[in-house]
Coordinates of C-alpha atoms in Angstrom, one line a residue:
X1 CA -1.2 -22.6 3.5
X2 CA 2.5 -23.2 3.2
X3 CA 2.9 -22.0 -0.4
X4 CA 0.8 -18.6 1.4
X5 CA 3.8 -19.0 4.4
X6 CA 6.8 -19.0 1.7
X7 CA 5.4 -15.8 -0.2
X8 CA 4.8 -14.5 3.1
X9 CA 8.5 -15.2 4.3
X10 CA 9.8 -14.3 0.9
X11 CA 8.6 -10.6 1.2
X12 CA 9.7 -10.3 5.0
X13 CA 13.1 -11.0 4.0
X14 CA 13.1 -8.4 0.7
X15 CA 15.3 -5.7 2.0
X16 CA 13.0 -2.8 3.6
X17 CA 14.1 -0.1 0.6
X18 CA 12.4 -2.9 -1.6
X19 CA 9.6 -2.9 0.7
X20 CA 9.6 0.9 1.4
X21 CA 9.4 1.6 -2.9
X22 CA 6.8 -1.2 -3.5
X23 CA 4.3 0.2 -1.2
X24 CA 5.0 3.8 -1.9
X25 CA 4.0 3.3 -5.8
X26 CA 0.8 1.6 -5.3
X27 CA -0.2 5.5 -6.0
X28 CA 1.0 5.1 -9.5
X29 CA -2.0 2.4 -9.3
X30 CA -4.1 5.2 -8.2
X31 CA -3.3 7.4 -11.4
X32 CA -3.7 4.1 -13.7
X33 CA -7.4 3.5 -12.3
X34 CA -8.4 6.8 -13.0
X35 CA -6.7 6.4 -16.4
X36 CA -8.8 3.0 -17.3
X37 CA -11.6 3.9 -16.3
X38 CA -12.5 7.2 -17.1
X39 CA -12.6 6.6 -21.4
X40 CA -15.4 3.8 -20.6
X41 CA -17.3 5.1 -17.6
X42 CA -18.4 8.2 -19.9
X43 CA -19.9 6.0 -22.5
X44 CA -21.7 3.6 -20.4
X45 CA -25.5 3.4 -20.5
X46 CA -26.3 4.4 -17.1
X47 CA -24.1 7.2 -17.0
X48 CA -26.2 8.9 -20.0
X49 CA -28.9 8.4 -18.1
X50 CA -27.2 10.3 -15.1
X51 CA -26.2 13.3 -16.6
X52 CA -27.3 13.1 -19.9
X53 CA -25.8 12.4 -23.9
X54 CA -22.5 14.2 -23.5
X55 CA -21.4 16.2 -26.9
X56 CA -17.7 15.6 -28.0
X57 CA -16.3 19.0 -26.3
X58 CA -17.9 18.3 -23.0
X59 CA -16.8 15.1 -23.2
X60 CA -13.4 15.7 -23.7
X61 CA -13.5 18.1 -20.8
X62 CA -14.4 15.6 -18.7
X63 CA -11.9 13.8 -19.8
X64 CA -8.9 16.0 -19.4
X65 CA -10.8 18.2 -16.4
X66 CA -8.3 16.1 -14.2
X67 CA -4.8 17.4 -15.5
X68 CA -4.8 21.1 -15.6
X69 CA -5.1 21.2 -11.5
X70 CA -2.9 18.4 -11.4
X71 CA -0.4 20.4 -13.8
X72 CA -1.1 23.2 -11.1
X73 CA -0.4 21.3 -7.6
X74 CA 2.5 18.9 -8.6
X75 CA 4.7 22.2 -9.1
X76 CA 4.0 23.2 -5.4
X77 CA 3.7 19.4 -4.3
X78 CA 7.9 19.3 -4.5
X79 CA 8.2 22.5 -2.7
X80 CA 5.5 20.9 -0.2
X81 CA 7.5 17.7 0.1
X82 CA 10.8 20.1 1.1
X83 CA 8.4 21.8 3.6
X84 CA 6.5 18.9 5.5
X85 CA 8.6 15.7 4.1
X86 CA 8.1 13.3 1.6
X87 CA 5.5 10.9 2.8
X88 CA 3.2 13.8 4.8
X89 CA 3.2 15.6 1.1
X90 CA 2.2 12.4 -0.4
X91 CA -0.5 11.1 2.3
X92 CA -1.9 14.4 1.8
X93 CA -2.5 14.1 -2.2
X94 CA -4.1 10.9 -1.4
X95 CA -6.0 12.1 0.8
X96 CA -7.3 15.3 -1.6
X97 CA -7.8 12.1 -4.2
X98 CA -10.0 10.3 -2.1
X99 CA -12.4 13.1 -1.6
X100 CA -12.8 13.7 -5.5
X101 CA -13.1 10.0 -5.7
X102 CA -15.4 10.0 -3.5
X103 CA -17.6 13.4 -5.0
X104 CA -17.7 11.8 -8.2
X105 CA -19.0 8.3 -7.0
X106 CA -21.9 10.4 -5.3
X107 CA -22.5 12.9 -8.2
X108 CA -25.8 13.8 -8.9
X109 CA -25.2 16.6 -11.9
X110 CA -22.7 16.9 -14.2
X111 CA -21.0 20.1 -12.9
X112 CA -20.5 17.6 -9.5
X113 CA -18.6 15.6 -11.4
X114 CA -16.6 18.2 -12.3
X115 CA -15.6 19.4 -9.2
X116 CA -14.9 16.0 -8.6
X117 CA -12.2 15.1 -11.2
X118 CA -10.8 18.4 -10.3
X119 CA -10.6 17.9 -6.6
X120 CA -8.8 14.5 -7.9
X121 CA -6.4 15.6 -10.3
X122 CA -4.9 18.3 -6.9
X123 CA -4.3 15.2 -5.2
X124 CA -2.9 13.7 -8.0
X125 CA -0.6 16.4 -8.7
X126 CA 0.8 16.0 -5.3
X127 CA 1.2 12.7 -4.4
X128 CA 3.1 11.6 -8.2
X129 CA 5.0 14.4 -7.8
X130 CA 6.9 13.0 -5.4
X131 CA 6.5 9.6 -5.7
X132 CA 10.0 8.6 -7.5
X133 CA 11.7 11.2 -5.6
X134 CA 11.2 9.1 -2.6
X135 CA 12.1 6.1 -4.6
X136 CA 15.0 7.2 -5.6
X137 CA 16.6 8.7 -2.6
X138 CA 15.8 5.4 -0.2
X139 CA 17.3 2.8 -3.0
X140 CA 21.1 2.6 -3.7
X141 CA 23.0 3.4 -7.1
X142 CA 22.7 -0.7 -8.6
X143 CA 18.8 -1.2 -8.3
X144 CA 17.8 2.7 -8.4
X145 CA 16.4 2.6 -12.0
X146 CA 14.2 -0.8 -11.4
X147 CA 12.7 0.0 -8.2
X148 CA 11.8 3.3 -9.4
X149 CA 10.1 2.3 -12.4
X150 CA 7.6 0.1 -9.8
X151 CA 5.0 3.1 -10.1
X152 CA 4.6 3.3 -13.7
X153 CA 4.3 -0.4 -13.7
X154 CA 1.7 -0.4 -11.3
X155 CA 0.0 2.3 -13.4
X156 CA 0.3 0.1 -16.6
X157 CA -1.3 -2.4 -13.8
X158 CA -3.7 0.1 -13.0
X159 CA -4.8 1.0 -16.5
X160 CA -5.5 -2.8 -17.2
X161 CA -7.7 -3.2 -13.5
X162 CA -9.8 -0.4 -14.4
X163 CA -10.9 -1.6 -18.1
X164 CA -11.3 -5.1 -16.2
X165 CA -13.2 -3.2 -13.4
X166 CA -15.5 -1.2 -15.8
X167 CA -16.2 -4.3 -17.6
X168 CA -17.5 -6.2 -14.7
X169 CA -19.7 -3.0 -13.5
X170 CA -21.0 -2.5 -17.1
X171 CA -24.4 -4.8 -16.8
X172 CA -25.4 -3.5 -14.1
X173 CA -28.7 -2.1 -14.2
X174 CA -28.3 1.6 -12.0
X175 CA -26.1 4.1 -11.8
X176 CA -23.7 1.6 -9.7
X177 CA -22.3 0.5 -12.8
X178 CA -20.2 3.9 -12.8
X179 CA -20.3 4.8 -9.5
X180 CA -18.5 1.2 -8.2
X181 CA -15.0 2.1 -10.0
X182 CA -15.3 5.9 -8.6
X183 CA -16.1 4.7 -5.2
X184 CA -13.3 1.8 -5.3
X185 CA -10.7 4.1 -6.3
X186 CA -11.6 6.4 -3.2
X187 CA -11.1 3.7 -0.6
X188 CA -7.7 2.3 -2.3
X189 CA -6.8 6.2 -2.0
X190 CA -7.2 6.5 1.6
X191 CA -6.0 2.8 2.5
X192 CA -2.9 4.2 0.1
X193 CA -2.5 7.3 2.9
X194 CA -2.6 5.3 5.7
X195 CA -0.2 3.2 5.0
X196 CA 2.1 5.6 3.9
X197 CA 1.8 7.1 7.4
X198 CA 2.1 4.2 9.0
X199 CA 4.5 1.7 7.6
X200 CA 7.4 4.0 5.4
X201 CA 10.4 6.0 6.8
X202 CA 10.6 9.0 5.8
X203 CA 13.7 9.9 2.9
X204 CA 17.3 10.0 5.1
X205 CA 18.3 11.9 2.0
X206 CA 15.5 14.6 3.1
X207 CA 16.5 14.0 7.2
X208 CA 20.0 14.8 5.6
X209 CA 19.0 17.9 4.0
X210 CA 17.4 19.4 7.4
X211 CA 20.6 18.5 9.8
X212 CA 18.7 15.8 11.3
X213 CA 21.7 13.1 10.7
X214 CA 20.9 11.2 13.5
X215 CA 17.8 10.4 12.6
X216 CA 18.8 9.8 8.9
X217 CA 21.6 7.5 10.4
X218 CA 19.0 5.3 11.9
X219 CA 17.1 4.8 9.0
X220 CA 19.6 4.0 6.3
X221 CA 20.3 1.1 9.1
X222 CA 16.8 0.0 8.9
X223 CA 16.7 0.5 5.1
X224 CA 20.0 -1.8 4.8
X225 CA 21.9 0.7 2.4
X226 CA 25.7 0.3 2.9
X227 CA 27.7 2.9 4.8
X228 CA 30.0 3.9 1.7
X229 CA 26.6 5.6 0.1
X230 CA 25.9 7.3 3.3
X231 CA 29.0 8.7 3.2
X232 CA 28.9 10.3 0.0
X233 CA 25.6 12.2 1.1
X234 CA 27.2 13.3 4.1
X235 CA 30.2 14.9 2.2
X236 CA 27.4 16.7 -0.4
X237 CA 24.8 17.6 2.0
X238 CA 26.2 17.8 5.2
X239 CA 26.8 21.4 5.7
X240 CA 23.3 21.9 4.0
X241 CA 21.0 24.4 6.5
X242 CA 17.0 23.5 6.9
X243 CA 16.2 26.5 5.1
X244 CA 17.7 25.3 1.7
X245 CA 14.4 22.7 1.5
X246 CA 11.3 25.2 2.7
X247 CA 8.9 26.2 1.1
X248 CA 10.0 29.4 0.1
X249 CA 12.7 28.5 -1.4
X250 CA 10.2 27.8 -4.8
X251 CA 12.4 29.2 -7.4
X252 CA 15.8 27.9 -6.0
X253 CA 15.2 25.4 -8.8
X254 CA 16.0 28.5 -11.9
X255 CA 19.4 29.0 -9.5
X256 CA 22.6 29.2 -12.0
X257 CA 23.6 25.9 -10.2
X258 CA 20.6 23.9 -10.7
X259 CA 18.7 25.5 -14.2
X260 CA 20.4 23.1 -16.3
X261 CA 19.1 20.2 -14.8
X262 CA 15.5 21.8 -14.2
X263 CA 15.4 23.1 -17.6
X264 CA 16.4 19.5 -19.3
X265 CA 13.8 17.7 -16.7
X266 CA 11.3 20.1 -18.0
X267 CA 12.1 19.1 -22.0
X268 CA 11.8 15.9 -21.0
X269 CA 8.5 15.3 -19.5
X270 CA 7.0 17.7 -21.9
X271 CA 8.3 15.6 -24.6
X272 CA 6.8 12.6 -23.1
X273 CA 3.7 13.7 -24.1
X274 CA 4.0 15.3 -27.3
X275 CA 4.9 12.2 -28.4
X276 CA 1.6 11.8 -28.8
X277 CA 0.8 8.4 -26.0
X278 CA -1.9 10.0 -24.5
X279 CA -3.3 10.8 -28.2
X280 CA -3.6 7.4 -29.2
X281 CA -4.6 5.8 -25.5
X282 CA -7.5 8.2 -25.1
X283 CA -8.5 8.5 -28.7
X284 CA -7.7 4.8 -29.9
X285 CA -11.6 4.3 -30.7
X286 CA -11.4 7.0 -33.4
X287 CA -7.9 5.9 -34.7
X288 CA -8.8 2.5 -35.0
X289 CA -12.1 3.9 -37.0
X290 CA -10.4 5.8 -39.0
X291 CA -8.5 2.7 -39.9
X292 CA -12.1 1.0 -41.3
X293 CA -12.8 -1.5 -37.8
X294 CA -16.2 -1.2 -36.8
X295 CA -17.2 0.7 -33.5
X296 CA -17.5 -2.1 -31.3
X297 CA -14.6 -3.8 -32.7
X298 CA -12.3 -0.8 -32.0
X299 CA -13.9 -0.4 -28.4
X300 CA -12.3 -3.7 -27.9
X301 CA -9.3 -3.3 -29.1
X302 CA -8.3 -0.5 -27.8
X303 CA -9.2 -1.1 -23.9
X304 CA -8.5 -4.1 -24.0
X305 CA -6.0 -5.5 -26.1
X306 CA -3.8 -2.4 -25.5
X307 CA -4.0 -2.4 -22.3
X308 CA -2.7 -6.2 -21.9
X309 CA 0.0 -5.6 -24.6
X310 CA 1.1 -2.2 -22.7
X311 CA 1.5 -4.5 -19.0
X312 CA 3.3 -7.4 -20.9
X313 CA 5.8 -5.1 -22.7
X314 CA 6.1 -3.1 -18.9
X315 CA 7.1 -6.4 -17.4
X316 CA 10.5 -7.0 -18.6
X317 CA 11.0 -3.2 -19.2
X318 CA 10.9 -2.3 -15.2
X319 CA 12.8 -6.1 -14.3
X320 CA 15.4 -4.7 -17.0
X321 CA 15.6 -1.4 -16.4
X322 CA 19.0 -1.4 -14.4
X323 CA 20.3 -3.0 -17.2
X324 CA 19.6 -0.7 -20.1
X325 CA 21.7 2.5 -20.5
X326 CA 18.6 5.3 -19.5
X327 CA 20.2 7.5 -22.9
X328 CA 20.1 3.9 -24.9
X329 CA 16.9 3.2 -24.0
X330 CA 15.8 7.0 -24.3
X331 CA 17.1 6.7 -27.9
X332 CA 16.3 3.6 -29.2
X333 CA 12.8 4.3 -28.2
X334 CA 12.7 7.5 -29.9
X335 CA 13.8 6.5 -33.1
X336 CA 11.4 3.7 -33.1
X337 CA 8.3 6.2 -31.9
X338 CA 8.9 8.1 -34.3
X339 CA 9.0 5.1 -37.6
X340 CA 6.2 4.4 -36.5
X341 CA 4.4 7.6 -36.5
X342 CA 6.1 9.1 -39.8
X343 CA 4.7 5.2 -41.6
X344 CA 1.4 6.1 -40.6
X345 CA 1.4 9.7 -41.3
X346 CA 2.9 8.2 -45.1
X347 CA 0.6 5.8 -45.4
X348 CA -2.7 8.6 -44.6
X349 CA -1.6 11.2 -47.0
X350 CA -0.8 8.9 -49.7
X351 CA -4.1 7.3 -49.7
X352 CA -2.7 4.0 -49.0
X353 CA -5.4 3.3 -45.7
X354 CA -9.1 2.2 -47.1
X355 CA -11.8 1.3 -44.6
X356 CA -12.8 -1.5 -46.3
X357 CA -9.9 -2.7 -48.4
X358 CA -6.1 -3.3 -48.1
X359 CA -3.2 -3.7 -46.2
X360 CA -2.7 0.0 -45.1
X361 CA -4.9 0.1 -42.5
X362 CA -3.7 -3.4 -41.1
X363 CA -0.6 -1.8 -40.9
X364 CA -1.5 1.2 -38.8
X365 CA -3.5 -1.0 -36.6
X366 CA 0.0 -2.7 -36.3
X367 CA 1.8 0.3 -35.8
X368 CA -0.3 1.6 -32.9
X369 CA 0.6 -0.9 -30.9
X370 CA 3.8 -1.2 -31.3
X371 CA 3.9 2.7 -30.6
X372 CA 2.8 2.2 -27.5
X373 CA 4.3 -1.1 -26.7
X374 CA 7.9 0.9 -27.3
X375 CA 6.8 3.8 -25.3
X376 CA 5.4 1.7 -22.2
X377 CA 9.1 0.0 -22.6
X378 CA 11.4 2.9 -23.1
X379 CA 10.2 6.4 -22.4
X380 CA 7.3 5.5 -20.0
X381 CA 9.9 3.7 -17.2
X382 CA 12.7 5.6 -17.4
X383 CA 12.2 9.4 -18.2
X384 CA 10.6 10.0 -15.0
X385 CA 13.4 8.0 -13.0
X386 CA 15.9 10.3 -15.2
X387 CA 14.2 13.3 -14.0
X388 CA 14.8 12.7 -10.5
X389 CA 17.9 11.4 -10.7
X390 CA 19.6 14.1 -12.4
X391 CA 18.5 16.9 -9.5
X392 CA 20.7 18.6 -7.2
X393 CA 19.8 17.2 -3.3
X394 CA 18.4 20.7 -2.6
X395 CA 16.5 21.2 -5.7
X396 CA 15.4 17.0 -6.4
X397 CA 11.4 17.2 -5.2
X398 CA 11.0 20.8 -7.0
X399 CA 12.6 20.2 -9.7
X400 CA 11.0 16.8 -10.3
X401 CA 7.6 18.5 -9.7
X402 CA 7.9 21.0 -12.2
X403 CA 8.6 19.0 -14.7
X404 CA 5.7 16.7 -14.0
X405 CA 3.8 20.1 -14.1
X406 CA 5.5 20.4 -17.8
X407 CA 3.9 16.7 -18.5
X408 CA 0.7 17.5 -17.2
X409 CA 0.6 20.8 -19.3
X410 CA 1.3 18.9 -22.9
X411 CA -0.8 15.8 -21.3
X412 CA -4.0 18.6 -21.4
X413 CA -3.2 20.0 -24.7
X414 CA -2.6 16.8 -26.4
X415 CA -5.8 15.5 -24.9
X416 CA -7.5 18.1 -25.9
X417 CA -6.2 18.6 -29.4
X418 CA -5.7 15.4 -30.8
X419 CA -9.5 15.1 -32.1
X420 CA -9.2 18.7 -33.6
X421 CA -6.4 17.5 -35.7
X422 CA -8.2 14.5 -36.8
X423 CA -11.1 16.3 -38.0
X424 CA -8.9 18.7 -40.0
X425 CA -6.5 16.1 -41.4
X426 CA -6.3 11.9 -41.1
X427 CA -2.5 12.3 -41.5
X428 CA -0.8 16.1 -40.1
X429 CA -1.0 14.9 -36.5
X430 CA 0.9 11.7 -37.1
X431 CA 4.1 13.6 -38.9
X432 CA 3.8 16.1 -35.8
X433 CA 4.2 13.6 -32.9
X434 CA 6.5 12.1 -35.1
X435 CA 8.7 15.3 -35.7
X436 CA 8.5 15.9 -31.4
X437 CA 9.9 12.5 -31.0
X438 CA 12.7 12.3 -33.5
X439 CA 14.0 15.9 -32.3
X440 CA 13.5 14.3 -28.8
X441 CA 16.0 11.8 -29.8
X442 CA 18.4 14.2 -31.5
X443 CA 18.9 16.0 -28.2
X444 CA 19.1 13.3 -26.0
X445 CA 22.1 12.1 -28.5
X446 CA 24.1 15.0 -27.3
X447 CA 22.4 16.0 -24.1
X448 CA 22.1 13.1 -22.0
X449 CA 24.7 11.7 -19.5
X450 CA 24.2 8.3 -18.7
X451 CA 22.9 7.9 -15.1
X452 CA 22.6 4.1 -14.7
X453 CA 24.4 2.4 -11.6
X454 CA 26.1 5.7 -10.5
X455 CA 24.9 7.4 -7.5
X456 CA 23.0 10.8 -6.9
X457 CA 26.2 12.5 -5.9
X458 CA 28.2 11.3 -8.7
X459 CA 25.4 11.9 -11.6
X460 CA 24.8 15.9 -10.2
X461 CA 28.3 16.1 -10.7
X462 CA 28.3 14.8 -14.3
X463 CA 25.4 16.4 -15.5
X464 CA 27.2 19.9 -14.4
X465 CA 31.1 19.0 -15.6
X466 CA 28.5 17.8 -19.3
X467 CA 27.1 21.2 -19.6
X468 CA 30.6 23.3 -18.8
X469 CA 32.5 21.0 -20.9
X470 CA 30.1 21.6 -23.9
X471 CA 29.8 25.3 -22.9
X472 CA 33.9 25.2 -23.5
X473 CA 33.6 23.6 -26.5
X474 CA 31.4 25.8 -28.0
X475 CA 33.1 29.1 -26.9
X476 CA 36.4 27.4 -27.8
X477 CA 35.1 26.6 -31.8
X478 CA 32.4 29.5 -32.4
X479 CA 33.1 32.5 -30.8
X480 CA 37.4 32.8 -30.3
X481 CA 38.4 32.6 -33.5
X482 CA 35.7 35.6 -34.1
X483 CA 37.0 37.5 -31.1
X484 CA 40.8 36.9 -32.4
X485 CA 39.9 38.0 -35.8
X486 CA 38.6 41.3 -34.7
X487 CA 42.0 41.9 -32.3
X488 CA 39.9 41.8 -29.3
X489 CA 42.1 39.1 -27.8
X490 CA 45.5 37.8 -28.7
X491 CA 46.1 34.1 -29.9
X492 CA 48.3 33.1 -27.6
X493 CA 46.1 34.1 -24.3
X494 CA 43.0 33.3 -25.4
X495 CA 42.0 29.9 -24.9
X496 CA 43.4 30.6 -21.4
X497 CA 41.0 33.7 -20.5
X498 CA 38.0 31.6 -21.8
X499 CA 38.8 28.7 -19.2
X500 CA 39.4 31.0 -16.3
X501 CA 35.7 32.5 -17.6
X502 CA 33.6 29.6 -17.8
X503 CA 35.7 27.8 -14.7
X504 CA 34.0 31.7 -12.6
X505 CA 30.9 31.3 -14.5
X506 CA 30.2 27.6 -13.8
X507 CA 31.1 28.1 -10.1
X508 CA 27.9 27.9 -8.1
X509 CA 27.2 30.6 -5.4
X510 CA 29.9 33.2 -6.4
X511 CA 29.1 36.9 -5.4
X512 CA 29.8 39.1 -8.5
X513 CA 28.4 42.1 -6.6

């Protein structure tokens, strides 16, 4: 009882934006469940028996039937969040989540089930959508990156519960066995929105944004962020109007002033998934067969060994994550992705992997993991922190949703492909996740201001000084000496018209009518 007390004491006296970002991300949880469990609900016994042998393209749909509506309702679940705030946008995707959950628990037929998973994957789209935008505007500049990487943690948590969950259900002798993980990932859903209802404040940074600073000032109090970072969003956002975050205002995120960082959120989360991490979770089975392991053998390994591996390599990665550059880390992990996919590709296509001989396919066995083990540790904590972080106040929860649209988008098509690919050829698909990642990295080299420890304020005003000065540079090297040479402009006033050009075209709301 006293060990329960000190634990109990010890979280009462974390400061409330700790609190506040904890309990918001148990819905990466929620995403992580339905993650885990949904590879070996669909080959369970008692589910054939339900609904029937499933051929490999209905399969798959069921599979992937989630993430096309969630594509569809995280780009309106930002614009949402501007509209209602953040928290009524999220309780209301888990509230849309618990009702699929709870359709698919009760199915009956297969085209139920359906309806189900797509009824889930709208709820999903809304509630991750905003998620680390909330995150991210309740926590100050020093401990932004690890308290924002909590959801993807708890999804790696998530991922590991479900296998664990499917695992206990799997003897049992009904249609429970399947129904038990559907049915428990309802009730965490709605437990999940009333909490959020109950216990969170909602985002001062969105209070802020609708001229409701008095309110805003309250909560930073109760949040326990210092009055220097207040101050900073004052100066930004004070003279901001309530319409600049309704719902209307959809495509405000393709504005001249914000495109750039919409446009690069976009690239990222779409090349989050064409580096191929969904590809090997969901199809691990038939990578691991193609390697020679037996079916059963491969079953294990991939839900659970992976799973375990992915939560130990999250660990340190989201207690770390403040202390890693988010560029270094988007780099390193890159480069390291993409070794590893280009070895395996090399070792398929020269005939070096045997099913039932040699090292090769030891190695690729090897190499999957430590794919994913670098991904869980690199891209999958910080590019989604990144992606809020660079967003203009105005634009953050649209912007960020869009480009979890973008993820969901490649997410499908990966999904969807990946087994295509492998029929046609054991090695193509490895040398093209591995050429998305290494051009990935190659951007990010020049692309990519550094964001860690620096406020929102500070990094919106980076990320747009980045893009003018390379605009500059480029106008300054390419396209003068051109211009010079043709007598449009003389040498001595050129580089001075360019700089009065970009310094009008980088300014944001200027009237050129």
């Amino acid at each position: 009882m006293t060990l329960f007390k000190m634990k109990a004491m010890s979280w009462l006296h974390l400061p409330k934006y700790v609190q506040a970002s904890v309990l918001i991300s148990v819905g990466g949880a929620l995403f992580g469940l339905d993650t885990g469990t949904i590879g070996p609900l669909t080959t369970m016994t008692q589910f054939d028996k339900t609904f029937g042998h499933l051929s490999s393209t209905v399969h798959g749909l069921t599979v992937s039937m989630i993430l096309i509506p969630a594509a569809i309702s995280s780009f309106f679940g930002g614009h949402l969040a501007n509209s209602v705030g953040r928290l009524k946008g999220i309780a209301l995707g888990a509230a849309i989540f618990g009702i699929g959950g709870g359709i698919e628990a009760a199915s009956v037929k297969l085209g139920m089930l359906l309806a189900g998973r797509a009824i889930k994957g709208i709820g999903e789209g809304l509630f991750l959508s905003t998620l680390v935008v909330y995150i991210t505007e309740i926590s100050p500049p020093q401990s932004r990156g690890t308290l924002a990487s909590i959801p993807q943690f708890l999804t790696t948590v998530g991922v590991c519960g479900g296998y664990f969950i499917c695992y206990g259900t799997v003897n049992i002798p009904s249609s429970a066995s399947w129904r038990i993980p559907f049915a428990l990932q309802a009730i965490l859903a709605y437990l999940f929105m009333i909490s959020t209802l109950l216990f969170l404040p909602e985002s001062p940074r969105w209070l802020t944004a609708r001229g409701r600073h008095a309110e805003a000032l309250l909560i930073w109090d109760k949040l326990g962020i210092e009055s220097t970072e207040r101050e900073k969003i004052e100066e930004r956002q004070g003279n901001a109007l309530p319409s600049q975050v309704q719902m209307k205002d959809i495509l405000a995120v393709f504005s001249k002033s914000a495109r750039r960082q919409t446009g690069f959120g976009v690239f990222l989360m779409g090349a989050q998934q064409a580096s191929g991490i969904d590809g090997v979770l969901y199809y691990a089975p038939l990578l691991f067969a193609s390697a020679g392991l037996s079916s059963s053998t491969a079953s294990f390994l991939a839900s659970g060994i992976s799973a375990l591996l992915i939560l130990l390599v999250t660990i340190p990665a989201f207690l770390l994550a403040d202390r890693w550059g988010r560029s270094t880390s988007t780099i390193f992990g890159g480069l390291v992705q993409a070794a590893c996919m280009f070895t395996m590709g090399a070792l398929y296509a020269s005939g070096s992997v045997h099913s039932d001989r040699g090292a090769g396919r030891w190695v690729v066995i090897v190499l999957i993991y430590v794919f994913a083990m670098v991904f869980s540790g690199t891209w999958g904590v910080c590019f989604r922190v990144y992606v809020s972080e660079i967003q203009s106040p105005e634009t953050r929860a649209g912007a960020s949703s869009l480009a979890l649209s973008a993820n969901w988008v490649v997410n499908w098509i990966i999904a969807f492909t990946t087994p295509i690919f492998l029929a046609k050829s054991t090695f193509g698909v490895y040398f093209l996740f591995g050429s998305a990642t290494l051009l990935t990295a190659i951007v990010c080299v020049f692309w990519m201001p550094e964001t860690r420890g620096r406020s929102l304020e500070d990094i919106d005003a980076e990320f747009s000084t980045r893009f003018a000065g390379l605009f500059d540079t480029i106008t300054k090297k390419r396209f003068l000496p051109i211009l010079h040479m043709r007598g449009y402009i003389c040498k001595d006033s050129a580089w001075v018209q360019v700089q009065l050009f970009a310094k009008i075209a980088h300014t944001p709301n200027l009237d050129f009518s």
